[in-house]
PDB file of C-alpha atoms in Angstrom:
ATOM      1  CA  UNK A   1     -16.665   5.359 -64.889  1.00  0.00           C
ATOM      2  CA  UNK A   2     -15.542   8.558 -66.104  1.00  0.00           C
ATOM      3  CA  UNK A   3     -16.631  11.808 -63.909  1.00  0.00           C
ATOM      4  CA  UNK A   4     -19.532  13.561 -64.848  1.00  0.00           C
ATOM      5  CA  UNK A   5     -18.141  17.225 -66.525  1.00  0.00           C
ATOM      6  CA  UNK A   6     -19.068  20.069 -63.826  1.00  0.00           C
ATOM      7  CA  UNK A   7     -19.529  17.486 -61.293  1.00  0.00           C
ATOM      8  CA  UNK A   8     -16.608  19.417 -58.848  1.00  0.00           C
ATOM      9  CA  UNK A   9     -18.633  22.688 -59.212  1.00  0.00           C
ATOM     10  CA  UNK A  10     -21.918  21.245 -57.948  1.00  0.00           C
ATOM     11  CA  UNK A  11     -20.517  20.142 -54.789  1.00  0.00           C
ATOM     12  CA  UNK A  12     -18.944  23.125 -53.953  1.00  0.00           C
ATOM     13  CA  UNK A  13     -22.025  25.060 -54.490  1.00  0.00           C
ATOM     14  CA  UNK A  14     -23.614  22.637 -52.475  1.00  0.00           C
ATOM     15  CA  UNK A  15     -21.621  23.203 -49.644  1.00  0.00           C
ATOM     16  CA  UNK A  16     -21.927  27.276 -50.311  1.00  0.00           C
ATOM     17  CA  UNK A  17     -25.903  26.752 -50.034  1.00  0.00           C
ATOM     18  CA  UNK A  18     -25.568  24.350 -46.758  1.00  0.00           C
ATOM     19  CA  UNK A  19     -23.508  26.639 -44.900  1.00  0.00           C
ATOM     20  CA  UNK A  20     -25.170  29.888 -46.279  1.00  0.00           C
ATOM     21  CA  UNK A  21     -28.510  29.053 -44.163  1.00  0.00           C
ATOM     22  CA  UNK A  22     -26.508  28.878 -40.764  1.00  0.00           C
ATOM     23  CA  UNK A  23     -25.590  31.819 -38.382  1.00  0.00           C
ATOM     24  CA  UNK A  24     -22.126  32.532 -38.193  1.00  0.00           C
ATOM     25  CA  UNK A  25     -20.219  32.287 -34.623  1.00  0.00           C
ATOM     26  CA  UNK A  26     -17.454  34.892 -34.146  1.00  0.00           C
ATOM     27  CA  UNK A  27     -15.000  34.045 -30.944  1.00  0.00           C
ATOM     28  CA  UNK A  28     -14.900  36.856 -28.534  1.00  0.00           C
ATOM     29  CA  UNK A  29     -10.844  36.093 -27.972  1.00  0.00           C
ATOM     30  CA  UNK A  30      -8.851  37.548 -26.002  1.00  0.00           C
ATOM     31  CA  UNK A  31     -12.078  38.778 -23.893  1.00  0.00           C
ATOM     32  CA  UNK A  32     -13.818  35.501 -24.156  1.00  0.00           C
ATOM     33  CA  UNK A  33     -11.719  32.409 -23.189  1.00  0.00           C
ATOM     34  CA  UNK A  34     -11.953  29.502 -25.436  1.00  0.00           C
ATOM     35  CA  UNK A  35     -13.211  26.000 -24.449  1.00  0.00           C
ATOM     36  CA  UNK A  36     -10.463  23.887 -24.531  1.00  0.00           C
ATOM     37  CA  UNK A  37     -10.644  20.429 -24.460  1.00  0.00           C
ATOM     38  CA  UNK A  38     -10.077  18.460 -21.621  1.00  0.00           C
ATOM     39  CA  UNK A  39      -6.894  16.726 -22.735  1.00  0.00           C
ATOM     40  CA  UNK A  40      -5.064  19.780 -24.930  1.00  0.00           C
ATOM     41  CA  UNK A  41      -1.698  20.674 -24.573  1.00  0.00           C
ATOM     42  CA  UNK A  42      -0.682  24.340 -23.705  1.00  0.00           C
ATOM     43  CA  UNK A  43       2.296  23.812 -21.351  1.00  0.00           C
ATOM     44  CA  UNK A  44       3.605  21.649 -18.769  1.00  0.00           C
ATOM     45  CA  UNK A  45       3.174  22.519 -15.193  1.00  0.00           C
ATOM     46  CA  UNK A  46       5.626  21.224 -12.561  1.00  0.00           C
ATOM     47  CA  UNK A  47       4.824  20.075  -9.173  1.00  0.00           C
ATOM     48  CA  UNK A  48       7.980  20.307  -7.715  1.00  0.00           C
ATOM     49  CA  UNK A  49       7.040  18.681  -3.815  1.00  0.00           C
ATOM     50  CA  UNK A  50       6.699  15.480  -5.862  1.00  0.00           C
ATOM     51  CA  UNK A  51      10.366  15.575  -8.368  1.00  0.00           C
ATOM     52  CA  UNK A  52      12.889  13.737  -6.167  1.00  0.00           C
ATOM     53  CA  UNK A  53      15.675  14.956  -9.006  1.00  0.00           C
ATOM     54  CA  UNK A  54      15.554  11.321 -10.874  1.00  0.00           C
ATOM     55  CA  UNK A  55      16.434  13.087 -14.529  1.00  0.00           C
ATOM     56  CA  UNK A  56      14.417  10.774 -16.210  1.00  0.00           C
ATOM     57  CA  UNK A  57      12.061  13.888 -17.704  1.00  0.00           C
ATOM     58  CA  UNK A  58      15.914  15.383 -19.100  1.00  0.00           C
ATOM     59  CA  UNK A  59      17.189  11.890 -20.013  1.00  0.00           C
ATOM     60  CA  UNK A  60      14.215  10.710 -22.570  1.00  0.00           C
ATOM     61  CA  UNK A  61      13.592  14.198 -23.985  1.00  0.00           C
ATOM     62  CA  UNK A  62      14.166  14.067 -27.677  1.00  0.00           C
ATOM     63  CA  UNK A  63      14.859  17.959 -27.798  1.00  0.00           C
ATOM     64  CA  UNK A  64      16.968  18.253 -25.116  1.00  0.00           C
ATOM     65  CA  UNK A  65      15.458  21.333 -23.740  1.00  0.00           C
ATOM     66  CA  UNK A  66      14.721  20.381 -19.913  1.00  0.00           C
ATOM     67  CA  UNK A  67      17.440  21.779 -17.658  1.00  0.00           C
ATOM     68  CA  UNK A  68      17.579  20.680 -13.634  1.00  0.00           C
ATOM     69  CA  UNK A  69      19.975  21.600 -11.599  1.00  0.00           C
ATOM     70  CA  UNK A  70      20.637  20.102  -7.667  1.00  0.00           C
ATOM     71  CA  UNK A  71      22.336  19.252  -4.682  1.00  0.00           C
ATOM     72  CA  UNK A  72      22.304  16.863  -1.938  1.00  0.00           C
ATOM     73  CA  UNK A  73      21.731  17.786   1.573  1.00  0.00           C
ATOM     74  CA  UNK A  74      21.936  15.119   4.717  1.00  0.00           C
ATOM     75  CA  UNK A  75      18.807  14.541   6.995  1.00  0.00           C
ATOM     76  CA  UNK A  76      19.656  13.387  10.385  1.00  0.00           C
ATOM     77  CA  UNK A  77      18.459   9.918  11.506  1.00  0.00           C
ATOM     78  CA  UNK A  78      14.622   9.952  12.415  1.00  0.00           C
ATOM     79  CA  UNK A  79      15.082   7.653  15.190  1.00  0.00           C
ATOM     80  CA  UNK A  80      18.044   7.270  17.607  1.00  0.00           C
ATOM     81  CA  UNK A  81      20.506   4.813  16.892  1.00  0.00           C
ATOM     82  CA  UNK A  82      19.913   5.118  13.415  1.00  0.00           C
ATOM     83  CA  UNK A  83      21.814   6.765  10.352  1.00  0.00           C
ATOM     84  CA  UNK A  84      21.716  10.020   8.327  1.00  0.00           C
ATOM     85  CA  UNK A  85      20.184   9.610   4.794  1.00  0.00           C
ATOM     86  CA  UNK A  86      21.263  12.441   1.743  1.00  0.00           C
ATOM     87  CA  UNK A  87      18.563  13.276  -0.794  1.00  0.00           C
ATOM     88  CA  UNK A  88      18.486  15.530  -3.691  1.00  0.00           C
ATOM     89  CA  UNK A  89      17.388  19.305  -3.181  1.00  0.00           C
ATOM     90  CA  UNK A  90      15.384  20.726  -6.572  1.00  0.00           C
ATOM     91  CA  UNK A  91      17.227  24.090  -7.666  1.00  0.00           C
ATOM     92  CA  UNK A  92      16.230  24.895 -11.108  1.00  0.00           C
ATOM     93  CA  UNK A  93      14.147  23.039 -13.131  1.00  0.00           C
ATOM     94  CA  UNK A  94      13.715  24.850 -16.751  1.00  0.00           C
ATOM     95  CA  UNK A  95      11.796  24.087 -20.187  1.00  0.00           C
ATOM     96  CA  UNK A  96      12.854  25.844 -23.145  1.00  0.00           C
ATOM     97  CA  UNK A  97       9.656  26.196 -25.341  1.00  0.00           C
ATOM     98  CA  UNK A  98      11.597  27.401 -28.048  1.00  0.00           C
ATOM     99  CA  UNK A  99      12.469  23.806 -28.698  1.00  0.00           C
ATOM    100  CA  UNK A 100       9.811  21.836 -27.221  1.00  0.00           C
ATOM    101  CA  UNK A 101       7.886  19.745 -29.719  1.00  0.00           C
ATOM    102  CA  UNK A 102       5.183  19.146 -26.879  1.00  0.00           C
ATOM    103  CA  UNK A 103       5.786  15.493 -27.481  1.00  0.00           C
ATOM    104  CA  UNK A 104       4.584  14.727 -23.756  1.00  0.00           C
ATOM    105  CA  UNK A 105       6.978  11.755 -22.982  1.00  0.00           C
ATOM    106  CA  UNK A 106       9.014  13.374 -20.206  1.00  0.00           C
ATOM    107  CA  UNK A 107       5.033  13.674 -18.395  1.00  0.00           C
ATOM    108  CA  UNK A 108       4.981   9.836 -18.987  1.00  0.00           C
ATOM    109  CA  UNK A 109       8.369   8.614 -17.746  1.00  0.00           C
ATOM    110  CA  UNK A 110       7.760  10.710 -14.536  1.00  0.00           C
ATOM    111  CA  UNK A 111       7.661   8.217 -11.641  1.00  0.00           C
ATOM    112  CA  UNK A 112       6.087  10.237  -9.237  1.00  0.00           C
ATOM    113  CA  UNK A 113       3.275  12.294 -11.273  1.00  0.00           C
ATOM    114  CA  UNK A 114       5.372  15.792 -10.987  1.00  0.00           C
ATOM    115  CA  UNK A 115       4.826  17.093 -14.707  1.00  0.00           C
ATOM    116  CA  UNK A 116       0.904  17.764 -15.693  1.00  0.00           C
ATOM    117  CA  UNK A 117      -0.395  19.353 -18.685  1.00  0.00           C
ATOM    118  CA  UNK A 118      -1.827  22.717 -18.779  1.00  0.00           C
ATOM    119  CA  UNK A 119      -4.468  23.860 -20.999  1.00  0.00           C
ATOM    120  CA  UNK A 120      -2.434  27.700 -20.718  1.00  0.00           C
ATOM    121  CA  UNK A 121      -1.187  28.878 -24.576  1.00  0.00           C
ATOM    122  CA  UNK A 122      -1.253  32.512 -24.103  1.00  0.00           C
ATOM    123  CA  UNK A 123       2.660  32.295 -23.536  1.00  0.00           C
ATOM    124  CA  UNK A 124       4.239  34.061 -26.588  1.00  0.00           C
ATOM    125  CA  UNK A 125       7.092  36.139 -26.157  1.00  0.00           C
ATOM    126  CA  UNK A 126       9.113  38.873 -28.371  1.00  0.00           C
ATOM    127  CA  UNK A 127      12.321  37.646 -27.923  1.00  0.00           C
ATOM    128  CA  UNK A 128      13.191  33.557 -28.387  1.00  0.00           C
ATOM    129  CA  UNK A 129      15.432  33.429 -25.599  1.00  0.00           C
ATOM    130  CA  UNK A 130      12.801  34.566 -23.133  1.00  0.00           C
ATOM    131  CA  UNK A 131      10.530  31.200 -24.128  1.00  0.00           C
ATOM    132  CA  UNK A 132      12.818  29.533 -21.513  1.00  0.00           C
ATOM    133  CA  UNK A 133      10.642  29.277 -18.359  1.00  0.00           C
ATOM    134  CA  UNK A 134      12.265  28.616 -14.826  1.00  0.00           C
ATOM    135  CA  UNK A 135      10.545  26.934 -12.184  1.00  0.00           C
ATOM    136  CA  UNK A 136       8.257  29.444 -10.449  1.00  0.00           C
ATOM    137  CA  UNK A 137       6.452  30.012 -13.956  1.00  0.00           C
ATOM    138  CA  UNK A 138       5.673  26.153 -14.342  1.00  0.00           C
ATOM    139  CA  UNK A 139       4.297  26.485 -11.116  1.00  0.00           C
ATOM    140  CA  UNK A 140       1.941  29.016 -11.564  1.00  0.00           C
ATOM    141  CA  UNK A 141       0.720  27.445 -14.646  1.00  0.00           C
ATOM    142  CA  UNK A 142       0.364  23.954 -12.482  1.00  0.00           C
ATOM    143  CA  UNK A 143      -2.880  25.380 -10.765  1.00  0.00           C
ATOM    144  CA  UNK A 144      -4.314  25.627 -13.963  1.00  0.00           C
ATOM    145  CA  UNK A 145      -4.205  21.620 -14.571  1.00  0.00           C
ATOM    146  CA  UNK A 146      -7.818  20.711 -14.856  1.00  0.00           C
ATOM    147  CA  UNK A 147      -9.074  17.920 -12.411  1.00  0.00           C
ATOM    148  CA  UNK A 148      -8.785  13.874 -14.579  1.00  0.00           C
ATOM    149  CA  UNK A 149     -12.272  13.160 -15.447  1.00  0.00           C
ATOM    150  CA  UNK A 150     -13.928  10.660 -13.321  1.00  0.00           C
ATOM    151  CA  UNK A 151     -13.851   6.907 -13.937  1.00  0.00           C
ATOM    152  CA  UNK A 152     -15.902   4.993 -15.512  1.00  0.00           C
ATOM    153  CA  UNK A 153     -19.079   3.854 -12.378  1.00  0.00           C
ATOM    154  CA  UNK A 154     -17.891   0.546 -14.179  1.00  0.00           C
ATOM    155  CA  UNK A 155     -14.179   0.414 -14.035  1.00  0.00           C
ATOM    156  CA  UNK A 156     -12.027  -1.614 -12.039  1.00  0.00           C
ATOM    157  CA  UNK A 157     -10.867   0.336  -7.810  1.00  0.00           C
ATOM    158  CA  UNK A 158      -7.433   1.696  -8.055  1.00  0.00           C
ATOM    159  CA  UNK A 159      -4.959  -0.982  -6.530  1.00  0.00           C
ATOM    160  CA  UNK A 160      -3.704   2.110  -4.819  1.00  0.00           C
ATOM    161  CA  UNK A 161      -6.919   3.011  -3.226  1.00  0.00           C
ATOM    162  CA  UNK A 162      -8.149  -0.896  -2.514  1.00  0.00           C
ATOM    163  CA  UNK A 163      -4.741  -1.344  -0.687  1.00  0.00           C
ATOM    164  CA  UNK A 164      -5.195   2.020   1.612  1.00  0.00           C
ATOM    165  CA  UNK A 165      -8.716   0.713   2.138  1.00  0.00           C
ATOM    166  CA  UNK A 166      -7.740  -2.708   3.183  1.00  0.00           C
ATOM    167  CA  UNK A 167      -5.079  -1.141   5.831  1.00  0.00           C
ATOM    168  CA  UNK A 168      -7.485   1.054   7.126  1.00  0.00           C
ATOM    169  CA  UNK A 169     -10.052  -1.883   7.547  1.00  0.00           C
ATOM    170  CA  UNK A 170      -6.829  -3.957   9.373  1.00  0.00           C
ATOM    171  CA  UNK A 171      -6.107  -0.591  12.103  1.00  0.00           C
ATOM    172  CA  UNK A 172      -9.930  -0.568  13.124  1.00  0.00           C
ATOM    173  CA  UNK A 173     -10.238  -3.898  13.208  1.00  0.00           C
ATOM    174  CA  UNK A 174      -6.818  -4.464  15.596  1.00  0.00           C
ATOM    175  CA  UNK A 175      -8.556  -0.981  17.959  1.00  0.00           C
ATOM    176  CA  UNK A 176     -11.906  -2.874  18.039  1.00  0.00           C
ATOM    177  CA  UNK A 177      -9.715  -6.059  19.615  1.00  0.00           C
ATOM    178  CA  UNK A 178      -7.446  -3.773  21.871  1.00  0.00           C
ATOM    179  CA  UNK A 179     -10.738  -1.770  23.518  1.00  0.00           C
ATOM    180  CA  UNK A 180     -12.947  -4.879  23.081  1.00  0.00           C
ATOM    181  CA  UNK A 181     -13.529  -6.776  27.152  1.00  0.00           C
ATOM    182  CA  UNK A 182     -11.378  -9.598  27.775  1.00  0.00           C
ATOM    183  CA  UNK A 183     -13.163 -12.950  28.128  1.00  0.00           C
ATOM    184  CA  UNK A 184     -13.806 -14.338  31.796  1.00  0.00           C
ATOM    185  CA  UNK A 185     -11.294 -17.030  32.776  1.00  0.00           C
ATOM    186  CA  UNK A 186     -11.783 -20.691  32.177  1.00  0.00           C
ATOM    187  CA  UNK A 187     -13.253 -22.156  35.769  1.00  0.00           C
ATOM    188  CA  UNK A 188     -15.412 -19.435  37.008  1.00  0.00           C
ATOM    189  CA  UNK A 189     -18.361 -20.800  36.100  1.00  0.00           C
ATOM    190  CA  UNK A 190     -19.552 -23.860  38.168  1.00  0.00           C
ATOM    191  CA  UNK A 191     -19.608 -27.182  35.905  1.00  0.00           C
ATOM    192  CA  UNK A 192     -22.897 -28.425  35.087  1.00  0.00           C
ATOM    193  CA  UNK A 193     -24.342 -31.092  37.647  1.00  0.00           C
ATOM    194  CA  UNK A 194     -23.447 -34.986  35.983  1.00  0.00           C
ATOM    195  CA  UNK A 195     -26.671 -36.568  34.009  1.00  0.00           C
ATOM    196  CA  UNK A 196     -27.762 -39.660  35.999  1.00  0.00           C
ATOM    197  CA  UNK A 197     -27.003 -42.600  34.868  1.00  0.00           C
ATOM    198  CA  UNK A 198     -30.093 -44.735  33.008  1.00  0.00           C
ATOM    199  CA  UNK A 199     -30.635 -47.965  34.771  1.00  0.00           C
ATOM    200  CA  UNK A 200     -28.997 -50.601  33.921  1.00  0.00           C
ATOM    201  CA  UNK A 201     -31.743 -53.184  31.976  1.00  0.00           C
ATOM    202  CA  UNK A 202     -29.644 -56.471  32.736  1.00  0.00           C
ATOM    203  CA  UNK A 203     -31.074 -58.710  35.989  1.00  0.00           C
ATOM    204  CA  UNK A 204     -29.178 -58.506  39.487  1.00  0.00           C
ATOM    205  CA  UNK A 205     -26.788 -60.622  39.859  1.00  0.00           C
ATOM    206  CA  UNK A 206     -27.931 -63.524  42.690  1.00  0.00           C
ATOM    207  CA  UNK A 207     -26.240 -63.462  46.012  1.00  0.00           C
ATOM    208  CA  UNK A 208     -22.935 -65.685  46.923  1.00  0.00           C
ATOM    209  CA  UNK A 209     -23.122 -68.762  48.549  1.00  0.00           C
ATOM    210  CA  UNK A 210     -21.813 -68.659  51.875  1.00  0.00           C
ATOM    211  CA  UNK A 211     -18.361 -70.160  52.225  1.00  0.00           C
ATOM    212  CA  UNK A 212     -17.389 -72.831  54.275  1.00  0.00           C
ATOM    213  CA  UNK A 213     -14.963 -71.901  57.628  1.00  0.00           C
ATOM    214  CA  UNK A 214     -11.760 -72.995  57.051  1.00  0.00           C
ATOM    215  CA  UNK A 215      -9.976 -75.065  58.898  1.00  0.00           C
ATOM    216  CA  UNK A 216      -7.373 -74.151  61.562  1.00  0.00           C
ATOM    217  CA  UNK A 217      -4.010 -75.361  60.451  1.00  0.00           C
ATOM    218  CA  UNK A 218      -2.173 -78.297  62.580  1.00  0.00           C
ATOM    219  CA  UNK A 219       1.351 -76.820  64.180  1.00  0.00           C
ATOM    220  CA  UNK A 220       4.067 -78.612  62.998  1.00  0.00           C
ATOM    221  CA  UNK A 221       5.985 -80.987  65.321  1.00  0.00           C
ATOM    222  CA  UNK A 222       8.754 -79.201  67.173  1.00  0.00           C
ATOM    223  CA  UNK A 223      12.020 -81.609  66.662  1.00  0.00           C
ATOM    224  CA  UNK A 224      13.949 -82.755  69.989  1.00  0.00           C
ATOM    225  CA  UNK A 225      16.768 -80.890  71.272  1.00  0.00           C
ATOM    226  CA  UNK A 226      19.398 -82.493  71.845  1.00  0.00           C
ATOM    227  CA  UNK A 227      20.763 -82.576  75.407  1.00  0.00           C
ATOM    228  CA  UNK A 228      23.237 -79.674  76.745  1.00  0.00           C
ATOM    229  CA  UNK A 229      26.663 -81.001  77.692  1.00  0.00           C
ATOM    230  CA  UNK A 230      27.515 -80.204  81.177  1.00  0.00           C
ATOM    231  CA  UNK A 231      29.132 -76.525  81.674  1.00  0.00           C
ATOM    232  CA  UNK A 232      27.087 -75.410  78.756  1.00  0.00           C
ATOM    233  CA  UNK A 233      24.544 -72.769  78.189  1.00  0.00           C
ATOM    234  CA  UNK A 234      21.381 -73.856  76.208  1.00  0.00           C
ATOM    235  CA  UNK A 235      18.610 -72.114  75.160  1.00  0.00           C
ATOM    236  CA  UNK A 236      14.707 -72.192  75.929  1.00  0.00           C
ATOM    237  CA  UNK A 237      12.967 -73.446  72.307  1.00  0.00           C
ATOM    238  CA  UNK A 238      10.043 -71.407  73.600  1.00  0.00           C
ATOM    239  CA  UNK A 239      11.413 -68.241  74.453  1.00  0.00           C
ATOM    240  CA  UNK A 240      15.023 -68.223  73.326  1.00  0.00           C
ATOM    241  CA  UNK A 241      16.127 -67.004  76.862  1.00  0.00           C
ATOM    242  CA  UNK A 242      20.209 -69.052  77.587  1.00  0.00           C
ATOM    243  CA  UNK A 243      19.031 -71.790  80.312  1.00  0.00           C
ATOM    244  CA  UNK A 244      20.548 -72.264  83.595  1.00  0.00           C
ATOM    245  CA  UNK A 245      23.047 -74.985  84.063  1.00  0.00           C
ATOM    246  CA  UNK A 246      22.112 -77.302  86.412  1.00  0.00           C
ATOM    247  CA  UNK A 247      23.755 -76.427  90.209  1.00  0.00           C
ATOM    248  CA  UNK A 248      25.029 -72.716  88.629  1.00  0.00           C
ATOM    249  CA  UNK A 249      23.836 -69.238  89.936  1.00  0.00           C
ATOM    250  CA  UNK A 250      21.769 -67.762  87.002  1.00  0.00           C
TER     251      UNK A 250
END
């Protein structure tokens, strides 16, 4: 279907008369600060406690304009016995605006949450080579980070957060054991007196017949000795004493 001639010109006018009945709204900038919103990018602040000197922000940068410098210093052993450590001392730690396409991947690759978006623009500068900002400027614009907006009352706990909670929940409930009375010992108590026994529902048994004596037994015949030869000693069956030959002295 072919437009309708003048068709153009109609909606402009009617965008004229819509916007011709409302009251204009004139910024008060620079005395009035504008509303930003919550997620714009200005700058990047740097929290330096938290950059352990990895170089991952300077390594993925497409523009190549994030300059850190270091060294190393040695920390003595925290316990005895044990050995020194060396870690990585922050000296500089530059952006150069001038270059910066405000991409935002070197705040992603951070491992340790050290680069944070500030909603700060009013940064412009005569001269080029003064849009390079050192380390004490990205911290002064790090205080201006807004807070994250809360989750959602819905969301899913931090795993961070449930596994600090379930440590904390482990100390106090090892302290409540530790100060918690110790049990008496087994023993102390005196046992419980035995149940009597039910009685028994089967008759008595009837008494034993009385047994007969029994009889003595008969001694056995004792078997003839035979006779001592003369000169001899014998001995008494009886007693087992040595006999006295006839017409000797005992």
């Amino acid at each position: 279907m072919p437009p309708i001639p003048g068709s153009g010109l109609a909606k402009g006018l009617a965008v004229t008369l819509r916007t011709m009945t409302k009251r204009s709204h004139t910024a008060q900038y620079p005395e009035v600060q504008p509303e930003l919103p919550p997620r714009s990018r200005g700058v990047i602040g740097l929290f330096e406690e938290n950059c352990t000197v990895c170089m991952l922000c300077a390594r993925e940068c497409p523009d190549w304009c994030i300059y850190i410098d270091s060294h190393k210093e040695t920390v003595p052993a925290a316990a005895p016995g044990g050995r020194e450590r060396s870690r990585n001392v922050l000296d500089r730690f530059a952006i150069d605006f001038s270059l910066c396409m405000y991409c935002g991947i070197c705040i992603e690759v951070c491992p340790f949450d050290a680069l944070f978006w500030s909603p700060e623009f009013e940064y412009a500068e005569t001269d080029i080579h003064e849009l390079t900002h050192e380390r004490d400027k990205l911290r002064e614009w790090m205080w201006t980070v807004p807070a994250p907006p809360a989750l959602d009352p819905a969301a899913e706990e931090p795993k961070e957060i449930a596994a600090a909670r379930k440590a904390v929940e482990k100390a106090e409930v090892a302290a409540a054991a530790a100060t918690a009375p110790a049990p008496p010992a087994t023993g102390t108590y005196p046992a419980a007196p035995p149940a009597p026994a039910a009685p028994s529902a089967q008759a008595p048994a009837a008494p034993a017949a009385p047994s007969e004596p029994a009889a003595p037994a008969a001694p056995a015949p004792a078997e003839p000795s035979a006779p001592a030869a003369p000169g001899e000693l014998g001995t008494d069956a009886g007693t087992g004493t040595p006999e006295t030959p006839a017409g000797g002295a005992a």
